[in-house]
């Protein structure tokens, strides 16, 4: 991530440890900032789907891209879901 100094190993630890909310934050940062093909080096589709409701709010302008790529709707609490 461009805004913090983490090695790839440290970033993997952030994705693997902590609460679901913390992991979702880092997952969304990856999804938002990395090239889409590089996301799969750090996360699986099943992990993204599991954390989707928590990660979604952190995706910024990339929400629509990931909804399309993963064929996932906005979580029901999101204002765009209506």
XYZ file of N, CA and C in Angstrom:
246
model
N 0.837 -1.171 0.000
C 0.000 0.000 0.000
C 0.885 1.239 0.000
N 0.561 2.144 -0.836
C 1.402 3.316 -1.029
C 1.477 4.210 0.201
N 0.504 4.157 1.079
C 0.473 5.080 2.211
C 1.103 4.495 3.482
N 1.549 3.258 3.438
C 2.187 2.681 4.618
C 3.346 1.793 4.174
N 4.303 1.660 5.046
C 5.477 0.855 4.731
C 5.287 -0.541 5.294
N 4.847 -1.453 4.425
C 4.658 -2.844 4.805
C 5.332 -3.725 3.766
N 5.974 -4.777 4.235
C 6.465 -5.762 3.293
C 5.283 -6.619 2.859
N 5.462 -7.402 1.822
C 4.390 -8.313 1.386
C 4.029 -9.273 2.515
N 5.025 -9.736 3.249
C 4.761 -10.637 4.369
C 3.958 -9.974 5.472
N 4.299 -8.744 5.789
C 3.541 -8.007 6.810
C 2.112 -7.763 6.351
N 1.953 -7.472 5.071
C 0.606 -7.259 4.550
C -0.203 -8.550 4.627
N 0.408 -9.671 4.287
C -0.282 -10.961 4.398
C -0.731 -11.221 5.841
N 0.114 -10.832 6.807
C -0.263 -10.990 8.215
C -1.496 -10.160 8.547
N -1.560 -8.948 8.028
C -2.723 -8.090 8.285
C -3.999 -8.726 7.715
N -3.851 -9.405 6.589
C -5.009 -10.061 5.972
C -5.413 -11.338 6.712
N -4.478 -11.924 7.453
C -4.727 -13.206 8.096
C -5.055 -13.107 9.583
N -4.707 -11.990 10.215
C -4.876 -11.862 11.657
C -5.781 -10.695 11.994
N -6.258 -10.690 13.204
C -7.106 -9.594 13.664
C -8.578 -9.922 13.491
N -9.379 -8.966 13.819
C -10.830 -9.144 13.706
C -11.233 -9.145 12.235
N -12.433 -9.615 11.973
C -12.939 -9.575 10.598
C -12.985 -8.144 10.072
N -13.315 -7.194 10.920
C -13.375 -5.796 10.490
C -11.993 -5.291 10.072
N -10.961 -5.645 10.829
C -9.601 -5.236 10.482
C -9.148 -5.906 9.183
N -9.424 -7.180 9.063
C -9.041 -7.916 7.866
C -9.783 -7.378 6.651
N -11.048 -7.035 6.813
C -11.841 -6.480 5.712
C -11.292 -5.131 5.262
N -10.835 -4.322 6.202
C -10.249 -3.031 5.853
C -9.044 -3.227 4.940
N -8.128 -4.130 5.333
C -6.917 -4.356 4.541
C -7.245 -5.035 3.218
N -8.214 -5.927 3.227
C -8.642 -6.564 1.987
C -9.194 -5.527 1.019
N -10.037 -4.650 1.502
C -10.601 -3.597 0.649
C -9.514 -2.659 0.144
N -8.524 -2.361 0.977
C -7.414 -1.524 0.529
C -6.692 -2.191 -0.634
N -6.478 -3.480 -0.517
C -5.859 -4.241 -1.608
C -6.716 -4.183 -2.862
N -7.994 -4.441 -2.714
C -8.906 -4.451 -3.857
C -9.007 -3.070 -4.500
N -8.914 -2.046 -3.707
C -9.042 -0.675 -4.185
C -7.765 -0.179 -4.862
N -6.609 -0.556 -4.334
C -5.348 0.028 -4.757
C -4.548 -0.828 -5.733
N -4.684 -2.131 -5.644
C -3.861 -3.013 -6.484
C -4.523 -3.245 -7.838
N -3.719 -3.669 -8.779
C -4.249 -4.124 -10.054
C -5.109 -5.351 -9.762
N -6.233 -5.473 -10.424
C -7.149 -6.575 -10.115
C -6.470 -7.935 -10.208
N -5.579 -8.122 -11.157
C -4.919 -9.437 -11.276
C -3.994 -9.716 -10.097
N -3.511 -8.679 -9.428
C -2.627 -8.877 -8.281
C -3.379 -9.197 -6.995
N -4.650 -8.883 -6.948
C -5.458 -9.186 -5.759
C -5.408 -10.680 -5.461
N -5.417 -11.493 -6.504
C -5.484 -12.946 -6.322
C -4.193 -13.531 -5.765
N -3.133 -12.760 -5.729
C -1.894 -13.202 -5.100
C -2.008 -13.170 -3.578
N -2.978 -12.403 -3.077
C -3.134 -12.217 -1.639
C -4.459 -12.710 -1.074
N -5.463 -12.862 -1.911
C -6.805 -13.202 -1.413
C -7.502 -14.153 -2.367
N -8.378 -14.956 -1.804
C -9.181 -15.872 -2.616
C -10.583 -15.299 -2.793
N -11.272 -15.799 -3.774
C -12.660 -15.368 -3.997
C -13.499 -15.700 -2.773
N -13.293 -16.874 -2.193
C -14.091 -17.255 -1.022
C -13.847 -16.313 0.154
N -12.611 -15.870 0.348
C -12.321 -14.929 1.440
C -12.953 -13.572 1.165
N -12.888 -13.122 -0.066
C -13.521 -11.844 -0.420
C -15.026 -11.924 -0.204
N -15.639 -13.016 -0.634
C -17.083 -13.168 -0.451
C -17.456 -13.201 1.029
N -16.640 -13.851 1.832
C -16.923 -13.928 3.268
C -16.853 -12.560 3.932
N -15.886 -11.753 3.523
C -15.703 -10.437 4.141
C -16.400 -9.309 3.376
N -17.072 -9.630 2.290
C -17.712 -8.642 1.423
C -18.551 -7.610 2.187
N -19.452 -8.023 3.073
C -20.274 -7.015 3.759
C -19.456 -6.010 4.575
N -18.324 -6.430 5.091
C -17.471 -5.529 5.877
C -16.498 -4.746 5.000
N -16.021 -5.359 3.939
C -15.036 -4.713 3.068
C -15.678 -3.684 2.147
N -16.901 -3.904 1.771
C -17.577 -3.093 0.756
C -17.483 -1.593 1.030
N -17.703 -1.203 2.247
C -17.711 0.236 2.588
C -16.359 0.906 2.391
N -15.287 0.111 2.335
C -13.938 0.649 2.182
C -13.443 0.623 0.734
N -14.270 0.203 -0.193
C -13.827 0.045 -1.576
C -13.803 1.337 -2.387
N -14.419 2.368 -1.879
C -14.410 3.645 -2.598
C -15.018 3.516 -3.983
N -14.380 4.151 -4.961
C -14.914 4.160 -6.325
C -14.800 2.818 -7.029
N -14.126 1.866 -6.423
C -13.976 0.556 -7.070
C -15.122 -0.402 -6.734
N -16.113 0.050 -5.975
C -17.238 -0.823 -5.603
C -17.894 -1.459 -6.824
N -18.232 -0.653 -7.802
C -18.922 -1.153 -8.986
C -18.107 -2.184 -9.752
N -16.810 -1.956 -9.850
C -15.932 -2.907 -10.534
C -15.985 -4.271 -9.861
N -15.861 -4.274 -8.538
C -15.848 -5.541 -7.807
C -17.211 -6.194 -7.773
N -18.277 -5.414 -7.724
C -19.626 -5.998 -7.835
C -19.747 -6.748 -9.157
N -19.260 -6.122 -10.219
C -19.330 -6.727 -11.549
C -18.439 -7.965 -11.642
N -17.181 -7.851 -11.227
C -16.242 -8.961 -11.353
C -16.665 -10.186 -10.550
N -17.164 -9.959 -9.359
C -17.525 -11.066 -8.476
C -19.004 -11.425 -8.529
N -19.759 -10.646 -9.298
C -21.212 -10.868 -9.403
C -21.862 -10.891 -8.019
N -21.477 -9.879 -7.220
C -22.007 -9.729 -5.868
C -22.792 -8.432 -5.783
N -23.923 -8.456 -5.115
C -24.673 -7.216 -4.919
C -24.070 -6.387 -3.790
N -24.429 -5.130 -3.775
C -24.068 -4.285 -2.628
C -24.729 -4.884 -1.394
N -24.054 -4.867 -0.258
C -24.693 -5.356 0.966
C -25.990 -4.610 1.235
N -26.922 -5.245 1.854
C -28.260 -4.678 2.025
C -28.278 -3.359 2.795
N -27.289 -3.086 3.626
C -27.249 -1.839 4.370
C -26.711 -0.662 3.569
N -26.211 -0.913 2.365
C -25.638 0.162 1.548
C -26.741 0.918 0.826
N -26.618 2.221 0.753
C -27.667 3.051 0.146
C -27.818 2.766 -1.338
N -26.775 2.271 -2.004
C -26.876 1.969 -3.437
C -27.654 0.687 -3.691
N -27.907 -0.113 -2.648
C -28.591 -1.390 -2.827
C -30.075 -1.212 -3.092
N -30.606 -0.049 -2.786
C -32.050 0.181 -2.936
C -32.461 0.321 -4.390
